[in-house]
Tab-separated table of C-alpha atoms and ligand atoms in Angstrom:
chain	number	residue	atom	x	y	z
A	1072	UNK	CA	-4.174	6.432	23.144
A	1073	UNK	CA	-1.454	4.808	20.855
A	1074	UNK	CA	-3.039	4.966	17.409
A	1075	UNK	CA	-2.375	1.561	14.623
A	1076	UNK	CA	-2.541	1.553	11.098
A	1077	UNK	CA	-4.393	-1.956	9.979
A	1078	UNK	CA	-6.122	-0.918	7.107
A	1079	UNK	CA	-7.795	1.833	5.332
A	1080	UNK	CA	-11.280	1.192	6.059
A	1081	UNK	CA	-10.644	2.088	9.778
A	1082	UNK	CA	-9.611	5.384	8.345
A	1083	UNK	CA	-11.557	8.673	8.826
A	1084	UNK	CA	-11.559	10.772	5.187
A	1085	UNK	CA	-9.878	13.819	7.456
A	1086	UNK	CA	-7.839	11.150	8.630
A	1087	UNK	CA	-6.663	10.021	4.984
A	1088	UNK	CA	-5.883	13.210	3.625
A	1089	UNK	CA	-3.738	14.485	6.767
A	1090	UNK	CA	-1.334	11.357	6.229
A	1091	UNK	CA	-1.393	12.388	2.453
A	1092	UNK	CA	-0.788	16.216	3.169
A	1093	UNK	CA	2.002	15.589	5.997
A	1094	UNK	CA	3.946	13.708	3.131
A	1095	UNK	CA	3.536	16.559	0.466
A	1096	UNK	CA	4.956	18.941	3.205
A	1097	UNK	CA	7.706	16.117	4.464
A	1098	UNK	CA	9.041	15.689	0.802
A	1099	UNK	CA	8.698	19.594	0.250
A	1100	UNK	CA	11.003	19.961	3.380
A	1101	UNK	CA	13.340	17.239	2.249
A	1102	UNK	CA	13.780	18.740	-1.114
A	1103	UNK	CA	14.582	21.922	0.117
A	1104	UNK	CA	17.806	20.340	2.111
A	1105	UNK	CA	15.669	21.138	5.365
A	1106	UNK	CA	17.006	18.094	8.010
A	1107	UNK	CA	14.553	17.024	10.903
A	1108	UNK	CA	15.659	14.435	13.470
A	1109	UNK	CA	12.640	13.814	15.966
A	1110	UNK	CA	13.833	9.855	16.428
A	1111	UNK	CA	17.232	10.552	18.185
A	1112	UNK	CA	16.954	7.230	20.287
A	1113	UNK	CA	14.414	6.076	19.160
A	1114	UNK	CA	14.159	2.850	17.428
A	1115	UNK	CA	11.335	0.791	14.777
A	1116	UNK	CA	11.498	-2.663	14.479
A	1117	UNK	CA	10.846	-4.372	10.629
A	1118	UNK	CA	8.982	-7.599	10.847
A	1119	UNK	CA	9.237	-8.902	7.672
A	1120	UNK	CA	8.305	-12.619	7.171
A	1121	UNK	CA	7.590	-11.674	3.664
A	1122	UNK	CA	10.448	-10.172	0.687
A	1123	UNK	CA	10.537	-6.724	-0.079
A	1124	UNK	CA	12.829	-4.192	-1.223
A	1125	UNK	CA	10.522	-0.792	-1.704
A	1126	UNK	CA	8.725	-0.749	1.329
A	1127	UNK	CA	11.813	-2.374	4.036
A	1128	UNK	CA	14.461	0.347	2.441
A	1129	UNK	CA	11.946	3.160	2.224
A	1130	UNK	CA	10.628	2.470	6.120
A	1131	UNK	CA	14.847	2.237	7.248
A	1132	UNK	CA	15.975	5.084	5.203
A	1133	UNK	CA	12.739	7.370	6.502
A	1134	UNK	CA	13.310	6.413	9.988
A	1135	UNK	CA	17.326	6.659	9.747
A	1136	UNK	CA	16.737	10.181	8.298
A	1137	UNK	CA	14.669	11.445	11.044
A	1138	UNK	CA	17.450	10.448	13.525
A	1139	UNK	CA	16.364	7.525	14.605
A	1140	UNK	CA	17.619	3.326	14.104
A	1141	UNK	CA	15.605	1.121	12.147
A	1142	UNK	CA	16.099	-2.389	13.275
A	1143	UNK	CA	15.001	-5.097	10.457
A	1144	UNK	CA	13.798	-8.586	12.044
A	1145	UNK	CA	13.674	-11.501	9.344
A	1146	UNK	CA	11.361	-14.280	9.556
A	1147	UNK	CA	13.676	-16.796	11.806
A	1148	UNK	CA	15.636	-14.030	12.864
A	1149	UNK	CA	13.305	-14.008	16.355
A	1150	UNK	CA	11.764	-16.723	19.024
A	1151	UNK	CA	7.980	-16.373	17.000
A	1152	UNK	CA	9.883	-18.547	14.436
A	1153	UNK	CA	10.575	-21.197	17.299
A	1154	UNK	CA	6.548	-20.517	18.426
A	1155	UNK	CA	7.321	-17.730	21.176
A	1156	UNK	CA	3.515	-16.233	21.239
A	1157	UNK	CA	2.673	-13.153	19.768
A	1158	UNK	CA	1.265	-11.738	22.766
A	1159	UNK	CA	4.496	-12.253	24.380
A	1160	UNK	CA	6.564	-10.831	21.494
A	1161	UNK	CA	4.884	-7.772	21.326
A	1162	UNK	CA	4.982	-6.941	25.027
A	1163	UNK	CA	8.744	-7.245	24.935
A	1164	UNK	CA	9.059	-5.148	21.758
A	1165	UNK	CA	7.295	-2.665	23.185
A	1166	UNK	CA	9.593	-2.094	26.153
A	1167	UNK	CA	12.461	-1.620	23.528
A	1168	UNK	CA	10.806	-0.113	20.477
A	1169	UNK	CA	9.046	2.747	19.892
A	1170	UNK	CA	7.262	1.653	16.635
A	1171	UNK	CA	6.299	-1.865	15.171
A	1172	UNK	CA	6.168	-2.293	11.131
A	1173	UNK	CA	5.179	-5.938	10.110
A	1174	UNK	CA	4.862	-7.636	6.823
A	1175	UNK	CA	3.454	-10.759	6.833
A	1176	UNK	CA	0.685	-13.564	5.546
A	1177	UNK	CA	-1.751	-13.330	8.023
A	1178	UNK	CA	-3.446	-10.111	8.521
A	1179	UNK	CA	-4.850	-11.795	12.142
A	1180	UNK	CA	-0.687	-11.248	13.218
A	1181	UNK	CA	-0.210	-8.007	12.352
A	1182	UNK	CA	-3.898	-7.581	14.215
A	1183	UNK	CA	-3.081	-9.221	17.270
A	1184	UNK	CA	0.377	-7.463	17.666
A	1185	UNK	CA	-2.196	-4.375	17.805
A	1186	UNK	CA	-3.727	-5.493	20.593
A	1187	UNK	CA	-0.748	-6.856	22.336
A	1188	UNK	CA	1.766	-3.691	22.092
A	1189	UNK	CA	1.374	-0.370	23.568
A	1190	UNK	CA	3.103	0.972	20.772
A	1191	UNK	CA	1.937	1.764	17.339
A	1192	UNK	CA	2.146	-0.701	14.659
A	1193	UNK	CA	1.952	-0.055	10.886
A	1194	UNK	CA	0.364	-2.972	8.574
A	1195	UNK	CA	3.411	-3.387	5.623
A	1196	UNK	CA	1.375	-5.681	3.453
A	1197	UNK	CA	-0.446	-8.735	4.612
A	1198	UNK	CA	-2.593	-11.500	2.444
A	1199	UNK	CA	-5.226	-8.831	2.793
A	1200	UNK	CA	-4.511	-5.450	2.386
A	1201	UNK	CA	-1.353	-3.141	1.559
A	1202	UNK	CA	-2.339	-0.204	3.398
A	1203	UNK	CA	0.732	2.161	2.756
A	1204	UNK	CA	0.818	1.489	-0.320
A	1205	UNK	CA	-1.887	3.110	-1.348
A	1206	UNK	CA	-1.011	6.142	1.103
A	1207	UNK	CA	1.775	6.697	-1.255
A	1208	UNK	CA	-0.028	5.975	-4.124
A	1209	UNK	CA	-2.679	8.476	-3.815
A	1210	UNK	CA	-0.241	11.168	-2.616
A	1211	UNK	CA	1.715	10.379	-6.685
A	1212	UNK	CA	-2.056	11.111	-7.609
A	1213	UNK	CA	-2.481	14.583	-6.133
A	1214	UNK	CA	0.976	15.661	-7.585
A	1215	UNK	CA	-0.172	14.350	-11.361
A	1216	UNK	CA	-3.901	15.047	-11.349
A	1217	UNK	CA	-4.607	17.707	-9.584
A	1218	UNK	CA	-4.065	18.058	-5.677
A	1219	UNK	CA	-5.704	16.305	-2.713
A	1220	UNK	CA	-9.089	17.933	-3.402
A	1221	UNK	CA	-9.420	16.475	-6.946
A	1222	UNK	CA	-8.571	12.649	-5.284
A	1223	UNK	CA	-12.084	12.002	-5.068
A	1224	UNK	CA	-13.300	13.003	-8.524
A	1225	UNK	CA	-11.373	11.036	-10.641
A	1226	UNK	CA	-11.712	7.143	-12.277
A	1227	UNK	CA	-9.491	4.614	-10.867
A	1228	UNK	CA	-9.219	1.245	-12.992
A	1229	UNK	CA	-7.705	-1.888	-11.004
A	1230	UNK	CA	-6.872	-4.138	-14.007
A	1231	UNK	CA	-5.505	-7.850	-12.516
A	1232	UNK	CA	-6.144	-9.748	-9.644
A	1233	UNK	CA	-8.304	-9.091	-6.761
A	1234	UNK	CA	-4.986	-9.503	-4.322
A	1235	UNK	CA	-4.007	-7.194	-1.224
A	1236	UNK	CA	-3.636	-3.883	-3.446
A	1237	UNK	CA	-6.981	-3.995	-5.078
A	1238	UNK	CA	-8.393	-4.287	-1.618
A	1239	UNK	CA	-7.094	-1.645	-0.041
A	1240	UNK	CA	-8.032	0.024	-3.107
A	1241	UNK	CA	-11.342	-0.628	-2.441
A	1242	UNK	CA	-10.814	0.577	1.097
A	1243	UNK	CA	-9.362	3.727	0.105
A	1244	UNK	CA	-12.800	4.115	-2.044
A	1245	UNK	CA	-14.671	3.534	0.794
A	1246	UNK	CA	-13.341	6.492	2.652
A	1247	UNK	CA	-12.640	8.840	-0.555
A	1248	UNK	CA	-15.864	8.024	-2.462
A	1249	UNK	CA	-14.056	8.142	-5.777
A	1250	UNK	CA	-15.206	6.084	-9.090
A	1251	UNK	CA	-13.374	2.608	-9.023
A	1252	UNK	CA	-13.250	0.159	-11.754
A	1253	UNK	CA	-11.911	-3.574	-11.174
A	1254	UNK	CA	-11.763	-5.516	-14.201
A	1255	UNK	CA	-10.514	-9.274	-12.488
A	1256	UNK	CA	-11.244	-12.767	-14.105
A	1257	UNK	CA	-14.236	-14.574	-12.196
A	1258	UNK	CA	-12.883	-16.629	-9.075
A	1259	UNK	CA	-10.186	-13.707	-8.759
A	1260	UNK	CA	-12.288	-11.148	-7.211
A	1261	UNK	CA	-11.556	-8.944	-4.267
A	1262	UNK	CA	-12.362	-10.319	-0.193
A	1263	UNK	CA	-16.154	-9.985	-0.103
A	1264	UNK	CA	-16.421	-8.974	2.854
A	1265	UNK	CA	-13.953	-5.588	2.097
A	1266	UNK	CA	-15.948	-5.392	-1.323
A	1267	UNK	CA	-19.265	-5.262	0.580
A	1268	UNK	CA	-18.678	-2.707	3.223
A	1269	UNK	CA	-17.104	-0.160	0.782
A	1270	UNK	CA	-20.389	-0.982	-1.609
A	1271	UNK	CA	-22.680	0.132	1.550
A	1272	UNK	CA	-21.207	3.918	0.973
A	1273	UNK	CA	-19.706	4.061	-2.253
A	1274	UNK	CA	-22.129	2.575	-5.104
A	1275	UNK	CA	-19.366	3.449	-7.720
A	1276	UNK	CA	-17.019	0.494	-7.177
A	1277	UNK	CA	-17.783	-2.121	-9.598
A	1278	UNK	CA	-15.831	-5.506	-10.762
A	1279	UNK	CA	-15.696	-5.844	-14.500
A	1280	UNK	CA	-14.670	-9.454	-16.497
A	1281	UNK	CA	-13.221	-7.266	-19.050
A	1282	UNK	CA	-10.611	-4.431	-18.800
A	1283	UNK	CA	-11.647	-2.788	-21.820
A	1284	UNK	CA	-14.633	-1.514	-20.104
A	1285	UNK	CA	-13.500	-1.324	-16.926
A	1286	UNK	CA	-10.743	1.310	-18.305
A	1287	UNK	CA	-12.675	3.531	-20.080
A	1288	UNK	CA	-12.625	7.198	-19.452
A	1289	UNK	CA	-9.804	6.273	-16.337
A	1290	UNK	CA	-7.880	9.133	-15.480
A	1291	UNK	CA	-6.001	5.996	-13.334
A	1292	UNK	CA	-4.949	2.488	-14.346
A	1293	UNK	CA	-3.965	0.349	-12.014
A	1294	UNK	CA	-2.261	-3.319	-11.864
A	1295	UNK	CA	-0.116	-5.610	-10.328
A	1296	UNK	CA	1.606	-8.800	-10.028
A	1297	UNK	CA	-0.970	-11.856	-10.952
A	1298	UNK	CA	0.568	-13.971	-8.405
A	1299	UNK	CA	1.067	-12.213	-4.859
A	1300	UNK	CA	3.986	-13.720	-2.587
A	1301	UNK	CA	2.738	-16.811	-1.717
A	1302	UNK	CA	1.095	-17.647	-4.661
A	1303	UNK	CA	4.158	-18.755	-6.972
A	1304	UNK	CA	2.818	-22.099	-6.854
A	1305	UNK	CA	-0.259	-21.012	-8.828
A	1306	UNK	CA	2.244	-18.920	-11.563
A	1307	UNK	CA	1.911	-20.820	-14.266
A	1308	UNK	CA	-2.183	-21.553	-13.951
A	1309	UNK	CA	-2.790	-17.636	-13.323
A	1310	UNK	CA	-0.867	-16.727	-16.717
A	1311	UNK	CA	-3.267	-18.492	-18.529
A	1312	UNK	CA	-5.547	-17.221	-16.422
A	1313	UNK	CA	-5.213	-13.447	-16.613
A	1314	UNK	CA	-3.192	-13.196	-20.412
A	1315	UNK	CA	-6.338	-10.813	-21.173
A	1316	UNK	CA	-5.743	-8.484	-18.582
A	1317	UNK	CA	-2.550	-6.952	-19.954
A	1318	UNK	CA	-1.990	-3.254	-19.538
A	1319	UNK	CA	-0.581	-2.594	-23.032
A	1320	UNK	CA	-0.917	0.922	-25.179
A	1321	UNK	CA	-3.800	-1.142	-27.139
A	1322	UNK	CA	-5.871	-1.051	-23.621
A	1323	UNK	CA	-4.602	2.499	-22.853
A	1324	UNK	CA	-6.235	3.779	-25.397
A	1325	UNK	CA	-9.524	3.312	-24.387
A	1326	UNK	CA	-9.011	5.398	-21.063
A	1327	UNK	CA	-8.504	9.194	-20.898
A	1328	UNK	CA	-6.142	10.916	-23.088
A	1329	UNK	CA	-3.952	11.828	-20.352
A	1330	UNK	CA	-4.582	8.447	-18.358
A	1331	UNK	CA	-1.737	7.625	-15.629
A	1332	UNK	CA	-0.321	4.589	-15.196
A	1333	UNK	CA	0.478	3.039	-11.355
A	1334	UNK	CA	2.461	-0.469	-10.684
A	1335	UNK	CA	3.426	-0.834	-6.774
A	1336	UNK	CA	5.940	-3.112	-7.866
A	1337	UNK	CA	7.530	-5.311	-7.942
A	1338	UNK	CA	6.260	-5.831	-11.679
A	1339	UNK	CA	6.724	-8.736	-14.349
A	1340	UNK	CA	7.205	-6.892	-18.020
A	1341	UNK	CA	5.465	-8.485	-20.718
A	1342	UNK	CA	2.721	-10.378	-18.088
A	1343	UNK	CA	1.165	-7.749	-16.599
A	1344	UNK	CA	2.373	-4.542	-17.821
A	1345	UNK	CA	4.095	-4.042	-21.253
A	1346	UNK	CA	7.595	-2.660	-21.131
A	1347	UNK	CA	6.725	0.379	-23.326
A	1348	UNK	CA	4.152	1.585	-21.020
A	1349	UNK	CA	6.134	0.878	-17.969
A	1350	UNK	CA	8.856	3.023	-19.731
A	1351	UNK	CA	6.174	5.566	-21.519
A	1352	UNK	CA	5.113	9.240	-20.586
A	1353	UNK	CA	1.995	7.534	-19.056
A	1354	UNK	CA	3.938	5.793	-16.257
A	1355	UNK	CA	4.399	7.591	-12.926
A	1356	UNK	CA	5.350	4.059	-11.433
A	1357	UNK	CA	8.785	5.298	-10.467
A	1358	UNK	CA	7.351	8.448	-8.521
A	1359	UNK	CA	4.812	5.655	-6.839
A	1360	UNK	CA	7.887	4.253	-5.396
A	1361	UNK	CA	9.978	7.216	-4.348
A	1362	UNK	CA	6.516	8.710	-2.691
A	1363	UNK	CA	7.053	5.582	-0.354
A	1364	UNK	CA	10.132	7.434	1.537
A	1365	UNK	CA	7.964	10.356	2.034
A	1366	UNK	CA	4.839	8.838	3.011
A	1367	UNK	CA	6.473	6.499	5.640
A	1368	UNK	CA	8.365	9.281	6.874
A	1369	UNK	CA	4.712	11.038	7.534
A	1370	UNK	CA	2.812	8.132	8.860
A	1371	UNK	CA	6.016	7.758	11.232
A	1372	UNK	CA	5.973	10.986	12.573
A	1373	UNK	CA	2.469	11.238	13.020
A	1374	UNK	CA	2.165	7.659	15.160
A	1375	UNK	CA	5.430	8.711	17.044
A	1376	UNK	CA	5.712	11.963	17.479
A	1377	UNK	CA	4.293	14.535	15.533
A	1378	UNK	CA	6.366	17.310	15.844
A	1379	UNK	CA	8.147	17.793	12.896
A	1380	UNK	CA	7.076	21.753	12.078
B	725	CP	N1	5.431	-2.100	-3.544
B	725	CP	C1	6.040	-2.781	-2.567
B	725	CP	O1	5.520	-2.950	-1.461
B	725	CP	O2	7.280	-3.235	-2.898
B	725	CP	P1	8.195	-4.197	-2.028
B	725	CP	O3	7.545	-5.550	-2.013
B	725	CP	O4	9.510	-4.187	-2.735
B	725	CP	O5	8.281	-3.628	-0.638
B	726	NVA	N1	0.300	-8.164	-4.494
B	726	NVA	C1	1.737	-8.169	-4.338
B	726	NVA	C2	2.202	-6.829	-3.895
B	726	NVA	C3	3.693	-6.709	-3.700
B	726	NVA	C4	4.092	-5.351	-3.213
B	726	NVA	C5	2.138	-9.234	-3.336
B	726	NVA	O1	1.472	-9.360	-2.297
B	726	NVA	O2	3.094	-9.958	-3.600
């Protein structure tokens, strides 16, 4: 059976860990000049109806690297901008493509192109949740604190908005059972619903109103844009909004000594993040983003193939 990835919560903890080990051993191979080509003829189709430089290059280099042709679809590029269905879209994709990897508002779309396609599809940030992301994200964590067996024992501090990343945070809690911390300004928080299922197995995932004490003792902080795509209309209210939750050395110094810094990107210096910690020994944010390539490359093989040795 073709296998999807929608969102962490689906995910299986043995599950979570072999996507994270794959990449270890995919950028291991790749920095040792090893070259695997699995994709010759095969092609992935990008669906992005949303910007995005990280996670669109990362996806076409990976896929171009194992051999195989990326094929990026913008929003109006295709019929679905002139209403062609999505059922219908996605059973003629998947007579051409071997892999479907969407970005877009809805997370309903990239749902129902799930159950339209016989091929897999790969969630690349929707309204709700930024799956990959946080694939790549906790691999950066096992290389700075640790390895894969110490993912679950650390602190994790979300400091921002309760957007798409913070969610699938909270998914990736669910499934790890690691400590999470979310300090978010009231009417920000996360999707209830997410928030509630992870709180059914994991008690230790609490929202905090203020990101001193929701960073205290992190070994992780965590943050993000305040407005998500989408949102720019609301820029100007959020800044008032969120000027408190500013990751800043002042706020790092309440966490752990050794405290590591994450930022998917793309980030706004001096809102969110100061540019001395973005640039400090703290910050693994650029890591973050080159653990994309090698991350994508694993959940690719895995959904097509496999076989890479
Ligand atoms: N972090 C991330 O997804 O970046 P892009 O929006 O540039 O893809
Ligand atoms: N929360 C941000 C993440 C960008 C990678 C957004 O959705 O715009």
């Amino acid at each position: 059976m073709k296998k999807d990835l929608l969102h962490l919560g689906e995910l299986k903890k043995e599950e979570l860990i072999y996507f994270i080990e794959r990449a270890l051993e995919l950028k291991e191979r790749f920095k040792k000049g090893i070259i695997d080509r699995p994709f010759i003829s095969k092609t992935m189709a990008l669906i992005f109806d949303k910007a995005s430089t990280r996670t669109r290059v990362s996806f076409e280099v990976a896929f171009a690297q194992l051999g195989g042709h990326p094929m990026f679809l913008s929003s109006g590029a295709t019929q679905m901008s002139r209403s062609e269905p999505v059922k219908d879209t996605a059973r003629v994709l998947e007579r051409y493509c071997d892999i479907l990897v969407i970005r877009t508002y809805a997370q309903e779309l990239v749902e129902d192109f799930a159950k339209y396609s016989k091929i897999p599809v790969i969630n690349a940030l929707t309204d709700l949740y930024h799956p990959c992301q946080i694939l790549s994200d906790l691999m950066t964590v096992a290389e700075h604190k640790g390895g894969i067996n110490n993912l679950s024992n650390l602190k994790y501090a979300w400091v921002g908005d309760g957007n798409n990343v913070a969610n699938s945070w909270i998914n990736a809690a669910k499934v790890l059972g690691f400590e999470l911390s979310l300090a978010i300004p009231e009417n920000y928080d996360p999707d209830k619903e997410v928030l509630e299922k992870a709180l059914e197995t994991n008690k230790n995932i609490k929202i905090f109103r203020d990101p001193k004490e929701a960073v205290k003792d992190a070994d992780i902080i965590y943050t993000d844009v305040w407005a998500s795509m989408g949102q720019e209309a609301e820029q100007k209210e959020r800044e008032k909004v969120f000027k408190n939750f500013f990751v800043d050395s002042a706020l790092l110094s309440h966490a752990a000594k050794d405290c590591c810094v994450m930022h998917c990107l793309p980030a706004h210096r001096g809102e969110e993040i100061s540019d001395e910690v973005m640039e400090g020994s703290q910050s693994i944010i650029f890591d973050e983003a080159e653990n994309k390539l090698h991350m994508h490359k694993a959940l690719l093989d895995i959904f097509i193939t496999n076989n890479i040795k």
